[in-house]
Amino acid sequence: EFVTETGVRIQVLVHVLDDKTVVALHKDITQSHETQERIAFLASHDALTGLCNRATLYDELYKSLQPDSASANLTLLYLDLDSFKQVNDSMGHPVGDKLLHQVSERLQECCRSTDLVARLGGDEFAILMDPEETCNKEGSVTLSRKIIASVCEPFHVDGRQIQIGVSIGIAFTSSRCRTVEDLLKNADMALYEAKSRGGNFLQAYDQELDE
């Protein structure tokens, strides 16, 4: 295969016949190649926002928490948008979809390029902070506050100004939390507590939430 200067991808099949004649077949595979790339992308990414999807996040969590993994100290943020349902109900799903796309862009701007930002579905997102970097409670709280401040800034969609917020639950791996299931559960419990406080709030998991 080779790619021309105009971006056309050509596949060349060369055959040597019994009489030593050489036949070269040239085929334009640009469209099929792009289709395969698109299928591979959609298997691991969210079609609306382009962020990683739930399956990719879970794969990374399981890989990072293998017994022989060096990056076993993880920090996971669960995010849920505040007042997003009202936007969908009052302005329609097309506006809601454009709003989600803008939210995803702001999340990526707040995070490092090595952080994994995922859309779990609906108005729920997750961020797996880079396990190769030092991730502690202070760092995750700083990032969460940055995200809340960014999402609270007005959005502009189709000439309309939209104001929403975001609630964030934070969970860490520890001696008591060494499995993906425990980490997800703890992040979900912390998010539930943050939502119960009225939104635009961050909550780090602690054992009192279990009680």
mmCIF file of N, CA and C in Angstrom, residues 82-175:
data_model
loop_
_atom_site.group_PDB
_atom_site.id
_atom_site.type_symbol
_atom_site.label_atom_id
_atom_site.label_comp_id
_atom_site.label_asym_id
_atom_site.label_seq_id
_atom_site.Cartn_x
_atom_site.Cartn_y
_atom_site.Cartn_z
ATOM 1 N N ASP A 82 -25.126 19.049 36.511
ATOM 2 C CA ASP A 82 -26.294 19.558 37.237
ATOM 3 C C ASP A 82 -27.161 20.366 36.272
ATOM 4 N N SER A 83 -28.460 20.149 36.335
ATOM 5 C CA SER A 83 -29.457 20.891 35.546
ATOM 6 C C SER A 83 -29.428 20.546 34.061
ATOM 7 N N PHE A 84 -28.760 19.456 33.697
ATOM 8 C CA PHE A 84 -28.720 19.104 32.276
ATOM 9 C C PHE A 84 -30.083 18.608 31.785
ATOM 10 N N LYS A 85 -30.809 17.893 32.618
ATOM 11 C CA LYS A 85 -32.121 17.374 32.200
ATOM 12 C C LYS A 85 -33.058 18.513 31.814
ATOM 13 N N GLN A 86 -32.982 19.614 32.563
ATOM 14 C CA GLN A 86 -33.836 20.764 32.241
ATOM 15 C C GLN A 86 -33.504 21.334 30.866
ATOM 16 N N VAL A 87 -32.215 21.303 30.503
ATOM 17 C CA VAL A 87 -31.821 21.786 29.177
ATOM 18 C C VAL A 87 -32.422 20.899 28.100
ATOM 19 N N ASN A 88 -32.323 19.592 28.259
ATOM 20 C CA ASN A 88 -32.898 18.660 27.279
ATOM 21 C C ASN A 88 -34.407 18.832 27.181
ATOM 22 N N ASP A 89 -35.060 18.962 28.333
ATOM 23 C CA ASP A 89 -36.526 19.049 28.341
ATOM 24 C C ASP A 89 -37.027 20.354 27.738
ATOM 25 N N SER A 90 -36.320 21.450 27.985
ATOM 26 C CA SER A 90 -36.815 22.760 27.557
ATOM 27 C C SER A 90 -36.300 23.181 26.184
ATOM 28 N N MET A 91 -35.118 22.707 25.799
ATOM 29 C CA MET A 91 -34.513 23.162 24.547
ATOM 30 C C MET A 91 -34.371 22.056 23.507
ATOM 31 N N GLY A 92 -34.554 20.813 23.913
ATOM 32 C CA GLY A 92 -34.476 19.704 22.971
ATOM 33 C C GLY A 92 -33.133 18.996 22.988
ATOM 34 N N HIS A 93 -33.149 17.754 22.526
ATOM 35 C CA HIS A 93 -31.945 16.926 22.554
ATOM 36 C C HIS A 93 -30.831 17.426 21.640
ATOM 37 N N PRO A 94 -31.131 18.016 20.457
ATOM 38 C CA PRO A 94 -30.025 18.539 19.637
ATOM 39 C C PRO A 94 -29.190 19.587 20.368
ATOM 40 N N VAL A 95 -29.869 20.462 21.118
ATOM 41 C CA VAL A 95 -29.137 21.460 21.914
ATOM 42 C C VAL A 95 -28.356 20.768 23.022
ATOM 43 N N GLY A 96 -28.990 19.771 23.639
ATOM 44 C CA GLY A 96 -28.309 19.025 24.690
ATOM 45 C C GLY A 96 -27.062 18.328 24.187
ATOM 46 N N ASP A 97 -27.128 17.774 22.975
ATOM 47 C CA ASP A 97 -25.967 17.101 22.394
ATOM 48 C C ASP A 97 -24.826 18.085 22.143
ATOM 49 N N LYS A 98 -25.158 19.259 21.630
ATOM 50 C CA LYS A 98 -24.123 20.270 21.391
ATOM 51 C C LYS A 98 -23.517 20.747 22.713
ATOM 52 N N LEU A 99 -24.349 20.826 23.731
ATOM 53 C CA LEU A 99 -23.852 21.219 25.051
ATOM 54 C C LEU A 99 -22.883 20.171 25.592
ATOM 55 N N LEU A 100 -23.217 18.892 25.440
ATOM 56 C CA LEU A 100 -22.332 17.817 25.895
ATOM 57 C C LEU A 100 -20.984 17.876 25.178
ATOM 58 N N HIS A 101 -21.015 18.209 23.906
ATOM 59 C CA HIS A 101 -19.769 18.314 23.144
ATOM 60 C C HIS A 101 -18.902 19.445 23.690
ATOM 61 N N GLN A 102 -19.525 20.567 24.031
ATOM 62 C CA GLN A 102 -18.771 21.689 24.592
ATOM 63 C C GLN A 102 -18.237 21.353 25.982
ATOM 64 N N VAL A 103 -19.031 20.633 26.759
ATOM 65 C CA VAL A 103 -18.573 20.207 28.080
ATOM 66 C C VAL A 103 -17.338 19.325 27.954
ATOM 67 N N SER A 104 -17.370 18.400 27.004
ATOM 68 C CA SER A 104 -16.226 17.498 26.818
ATOM 69 C C SER A 104 -14.972 18.284 26.468
ATOM 70 N N GLU A 105 -15.101 19.332 25.686
ATOM 71 C CA GLU A 105 -13.943 20.156 25.328
ATOM 72 C C GLU A 105 -13.379 20.859 26.552
ATOM 73 N N ARG A 106 -14.251 21.351 27.421
ATOM 74 C CA ARG A 106 -13.777 22.036 28.631
ATOM 75 C C ARG A 106 -13.097 21.055 29.588
ATOM 76 N N LEU A 107 -13.625 19.850 29.674
ATOM 77 C CA LEU A 107 -12.995 18.847 30.538
ATOM 78 C C LEU A 107 -11.581 18.544 30.060
ATOM 79 N N GLN A 108 -11.428 18.395 28.747
ATOM 80 C CA GLN A 108 -10.105 18.105 28.201
ATOM 81 C C GLN A 108 -9.144 19.269 28.431
ATOM 82 N N GLU A 109 -9.660 20.491 28.370
ATOM 83 C CA GLU A 109 -8.818 21.657 28.610
ATOM 84 C C GLU A 109 -8.350 21.712 30.063
ATOM 85 N N CYS A 110 -9.184 21.232 30.984
ATOM 86 C CA CYS A 110 -8.831 21.251 32.401
ATOM 87 C C CYS A 110 -7.806 20.167 32.746
ATOM 88 N N CYS A 111 -7.825 19.070 32.017
ATOM 89 C CA CYS A 111 -6.984 17.912 32.342
ATOM 90 C C CYS A 111 -5.662 17.947 31.597
ATOM 91 N N ARG A 112 -4.741 17.129 32.066
ATOM 92 C CA ARG A 112 -3.497 16.917 31.334
ATOM 93 C C ARG A 112 -3.758 15.998 30.154
ATOM 94 N N SER A 113 -2.883 16.065 29.175
ATOM 95 C CA SER A 113 -3.060 15.230 27.986
ATOM 96 C C SER A 113 -2.947 13.745 28.319
ATOM 97 N N THR A 114 -2.317 13.427 29.457
ATOM 98 C CA THR A 114 -2.128 12.028 29.848
ATOM 99 C C THR A 114 -3.256 11.506 30.736
ATOM 100 N N ASP A 115 -4.181 12.368 31.153
ATOM 101 C CA ASP A 115 -5.344 11.920 31.903
ATOM 102 C C ASP A 115 -6.346 11.299 30.926
ATOM 103 N N LEU A 116 -7.058 10.281 31.384
ATOM 104 C CA LEU A 116 -8.063 9.641 30.534
ATOM 105 C C LEU A 116 -9.429 10.245 30.868
ATOM 106 N N VAL A 117 -10.014 10.927 29.893
ATOM 107 C CA VAL A 117 -11.332 11.544 30.062
ATOM 108 C C VAL A 117 -12.342 10.713 29.279
ATOM 109 N N ALA A 118 -13.399 10.278 29.951
ATOM 110 C CA ALA A 118 -14.376 9.382 29.313
ATOM 111 C C ALA A 118 -15.795 9.888 29.524
ATOM 112 N N ARG A 119 -16.636 9.608 28.556
ATOM 113 C CA ARG A 119 -18.077 9.812 28.736
ATOM 114 C C ARG A 119 -18.690 8.449 28.995
ATOM 115 N N LEU A 120 -19.382 8.329 30.125
ATOM 116 C CA LEU A 120 -19.968 7.049 30.503
ATOM 117 C C LEU A 120 -21.340 6.848 29.877
ATOM 118 N N GLY A 121 -21.969 7.945 29.469
ATOM 119 C CA GLY A 121 -23.318 7.886 28.919
ATOM 120 C C GLY A 121 -24.149 9.014 29.489
ATOM 121 N N GLY A 122 -25.141 9.480 28.730
ATOM 122 C CA GLY A 122 -25.968 10.576 29.215
ATOM 123 C C GLY A 122 -25.109 11.788 29.546
ATOM 124 N N ASP A 123 -25.305 12.314 30.762
ATOM 125 C CA ASP A 123 -24.508 13.473 31.194
ATOM 126 C C ASP A 123 -23.494 13.067 32.260
ATOM 127 N N GLU A 124 -23.043 11.807 32.195
ATOM 128 C CA GLU A 124 -22.068 11.307 33.158
ATOM 129 C C GLU A 124 -20.695 11.139 32.496
ATOM 130 N N PHE A 125 -19.678 11.607 33.195
ATOM 131 C CA PHE A 125 -18.315 11.536 32.697
ATOM 132 C C PHE A 125 -17.413 10.959 33.796
ATOM 133 N N ALA A 126 -16.213 10.582 33.407
ATOM 134 C CA ALA A 126 -15.230 10.090 34.376
ATOM 135 C C ALA A 126 -13.843 10.524 33.935
ATOM 136 N N ILE A 127 -12.975 10.708 34.909
ATOM 137 C CA ILE A 127 -11.582 11.066 34.621
ATOM 138 C C ILE A 127 -10.681 10.157 35.448
ATOM 139 N N LEU A 128 -9.822 9.432 34.761
ATOM 140 C CA LEU A 128 -8.794 8.641 35.426
ATOM 141 C C LEU A 128 -7.504 9.432 35.337
ATOM 142 N N MET A 129 -7.071 9.974 36.473
ATOM 143 C CA MET A 129 -5.862 10.791 36.470
ATOM 144 C C MET A 129 -4.656 9.929 36.143
ATOM 145 N N ASP A 130 -3.706 10.495 35.449
ATOM 146 C CA ASP A 130 -2.522 9.768 34.988
ATOM 147 C C ASP A 130 -1.840 9.055 36.153
ATOM 148 N N PRO A 131 -1.846 7.710 36.151
ATOM 149 C CA PRO A 131 -1.241 6.980 37.271
ATOM 150 C C PRO A 131 0.274 7.114 37.331
ATOM 151 N N GLU A 132 0.885 7.578 36.238
ATOM 152 C CA GLU A 132 2.331 7.756 36.239
ATOM 153 C C GLU A 132 2.739 9.028 36.983
ATOM 154 N N GLU A 133 1.781 9.932 37.151
ATOM 155 C CA GLU A 133 2.042 11.155 37.897
ATOM 156 C C GLU A 133 1.633 10.954 39.355
ATOM 157 N N THR A 134 2.092 11.867 40.208
ATOM 158 C CA THR A 134 1.731 11.784 41.615
ATOM 159 C C THR A 134 0.283 12.231 41.775
ATOM 160 N N CYS A 135 -0.594 11.298 42.104
ATOM 161 C CA CYS A 135 -2.008 11.606 42.278
ATOM 162 C C CYS A 135 -2.350 11.494 43.758
ATOM 163 N N ASN A 136 -2.721 12.577 44.359
ATOM 164 C CA ASN A 136 -3.102 12.564 45.756
ATOM 165 C C ASN A 136 -4.395 13.341 45.918
ATOM 166 N N LYS A 137 -4.891 13.378 47.138
ATOM 167 C CA LYS A 137 -6.161 14.052 47.377
ATOM 168 C C LYS A 137 -6.089 15.527 47.013
ATOM 169 N N GLU A 138 -4.980 16.157 47.356
ATOM 170 C CA GLU A 138 -4.847 17.582 47.059
ATOM 171 C C GLU A 138 -4.905 17.843 45.556
ATOM 172 N N GLY A 139 -4.202 17.016 44.778
ATOM 173 C CA GLY A 139 -4.201 17.197 43.338
ATOM 174 C C GLY A 139 -5.567 16.965 42.712
ATOM 175 N N SER A 140 -6.283 15.972 43.203
ATOM 176 C CA SER A 140 -7.604 15.675 42.652
ATOM 177 C C SER A 140 -8.619 16.747 43.029
ATOM 178 N N VAL A 141 -8.480 17.298 44.225
ATOM 179 C CA VAL A 141 -9.378 18.385 44.645
ATOM 180 C C VAL A 141 -9.112 19.628 43.813
ATOM 181 N N THR A 142 -7.839 19.913 43.550
ATOM 182 C CA THR A 142 -7.493 21.066 42.713
ATOM 183 C C THR A 142 -8.090 20.926 41.322
ATOM 184 N N LEU A 143 -7.960 19.718 40.732
ATOM 185 C CA LEU A 143 -8.534 19.482 39.408
ATOM 186 C C LEU A 143 -10.047 19.601 39.444
ATOM 187 N N SER A 144 -10.679 19.054 40.468
ATOM 188 C CA SER A 144 -12.139 19.106 40.563
ATOM 189 C C SER A 144 -12.642 20.543 40.667
ATOM 190 N N ARG A 145 -11.964 21.345 41.459
ATOM 191 C CA ARG A 145 -12.365 22.760 41.582
ATOM 192 C C ARG A 145 -12.195 23.489 40.252
ATOM 193 N N LYS A 146 -11.149 23.156 39.541
ATOM 194 C CA LYS A 146 -10.917 23.762 38.234
ATOM 195 C C LYS A 146 -12.035 23.388 37.269
ATOM 196 N N ILE A 147 -12.460 22.126 37.315
ATOM 197 C CA ILE A 147 -13.537 21.667 36.436
ATOM 198 C C ILE A 147 -14.855 22.340 36.791
ATOM 199 N N ILE A 148 -15.162 22.418 38.078
ATOM 200 C CA ILE A 148 -16.411 23.056 38.502
ATOM 201 C C ILE A 148 -16.447 24.510 38.045
ATOM 202 N N ALA A 149 -15.342 25.224 38.223
ATOM 203 C CA ALA A 149 -15.286 26.627 37.801
ATOM 204 C C ALA A 149 -15.475 26.749 36.296
ATOM 205 N N SER A 150 -14.890 25.826 35.536
ATOM 206 C CA SER A 150 -14.997 25.887 34.078
ATOM 207 C C SER A 150 -16.411 25.583 33.606
ATOM 208 N N VAL A 151 -17.017 24.524 34.151
ATOM 209 C CA VAL A 151 -18.360 24.129 33.706
ATOM 210 C C VAL A 151 -19.410 25.151 34.127
ATOM 211 N N CYS A 152 -19.161 25.859 35.217
ATOM 212 C CA CYS A 152 -20.127 26.861 35.676
ATOM 213 C C CYS A 152 -20.130 28.119 34.803
ATOM 214 N N GLU A 153 -19.070 28.307 34.012
ATOM 215 C CA GLU A 153 -19.068 29.429 33.072
ATOM 216 C C GLU A 153 -20.151 29.207 32.018
ATOM 217 N N PRO A 154 -20.868 30.250 31.600
ATOM 218 C CA PRO A 154 -21.969 30.072 30.640
ATOM 219 C C PRO A 154 -21.506 29.419 29.333
ATOM 220 N N PHE A 155 -22.369 28.579 28.796
ATOM 221 C CA PHE A 155 -22.163 27.982 27.477
ATOM 222 C C PHE A 155 -23.028 28.739 26.471
ATOM 223 N N HIS A 156 -22.599 28.735 25.219
ATOM 224 C CA HIS A 156 -23.364 29.399 24.170
ATOM 225 C C HIS A 156 -23.648 28.377 23.065
ATOM 226 N N VAL A 157 -24.913 28.037 22.908
ATOM 227 C CA VAL A 157 -25.334 27.029 21.940
ATOM 228 C C VAL A 157 -26.461 27.597 21.090
ATOM 229 N N ASP A 158 -26.244 27.649 19.792
ATOM 230 C CA ASP A 158 -27.268 28.144 18.850
ATOM 231 C C ASP A 158 -27.825 29.498 19.283
ATOM 232 N N GLY A 159 -26.940 30.388 19.690
ATOM 233 C CA GLY A 159 -27.359 31.729 20.070
ATOM 234 C C GLY A 159 -27.989 31.837 21.445
ATOM 235 N N ARG A 160 -27.995 30.738 22.201
ATOM 236 C CA ARG A 160 -28.580 30.752 23.541
ATOM 237 C C ARG A 160 -27.474 30.614 24.590
ATOM 238 N N GLN A 161 -27.656 31.306 25.692
ATOM 239 C CA GLN A 161 -26.724 31.172 26.811
ATOM 240 C C GLN A 161 -27.290 30.156 27.801
ATOM 241 N N ILE A 162 -26.487 29.171 28.135
ATOM 242 C CA ILE A 162 -26.935 28.078 28.996
ATOM 243 C C ILE A 162 -26.027 27.993 30.214
ATOM 244 N N GLN A 163 -26.645 27.881 31.384
ATOM 245 C CA GLN A 163 -25.890 27.785 32.640
ATOM 246 C C GLN A 163 -26.189 26.430 33.288
ATOM 247 N N ILE A 164 -25.140 25.662 33.513
ATOM 248 C CA ILE A 164 -25.291 24.395 34.219
ATOM 249 C C ILE A 164 -24.200 24.293 35.282
ATOM 250 N N GLY A 165 -24.127 23.167 35.942
ATOM 251 C CA GLY A 165 -23.081 22.927 36.925
ATOM 252 C C GLY A 165 -22.631 21.480 36.851
ATOM 253 N N VAL A 166 -21.799 21.080 37.797
ATOM 254 C CA VAL A 166 -21.304 19.703 37.798
ATOM 255 C C VAL A 166 -20.990 19.275 39.223
ATOM 256 N N SER A 167 -21.351 18.034 39.537
ATOM 257 C CA SER A 167 -21.017 17.419 40.821
ATOM 258 C C SER A 167 -19.940 16.364 40.576
ATOM 259 N N ILE A 168 -18.995 16.235 41.512
ATOM 260 C CA ILE A 168 -17.844 15.355 41.309
ATOM 261 C C ILE A 168 -17.603 14.493 42.545
ATOM 262 N N GLY A 169 -17.469 13.194 42.324
ATOM 263 C CA GLY A 169 -17.067 12.265 43.369
ATOM 264 C C GLY A 169 -15.677 11.742 43.082
ATOM 265 N N ILE A 170 -14.845 11.666 44.117
ATOM 266 C CA ILE A 170 -13.446 11.274 43.944
ATOM 267 C C ILE A 170 -13.173 10.010 44.751
ATOM 268 N N ALA A 171 -12.470 9.064 44.142
ATOM 269 C CA ALA A 171 -12.101 7.823 44.839
ATOM 270 C C ALA A 171 -10.646 7.492 44.541
ATOM 271 N N PHE A 172 -10.015 6.811 45.498
ATOM 272 C CA PHE A 172 -8.609 6.444 45.374
ATOM 273 C C PHE A 172 -8.454 4.951 45.676
ATOM 274 N N THR A 173 -7.451 4.342 45.073
ATOM 275 C CA THR A 173 -7.091 2.999 45.501
ATOM 276 C C THR A 173 -6.355 3.115 46.837
ATOM 277 N N SER A 174 -6.514 2.096 47.663
ATOM 278 C CA SER A 174 -5.887 2.089 48.985
ATOM 279 C C SER A 174 -5.762 0.634 49.437
ATOM 280 N N SER A 175 -5.306 0.441 50.659
ATOM 281 C CA SER A 175 -5.195 -0.922 51.190
ATOM 282 C C SER A 175 -6.561 -1.583 51.299
#
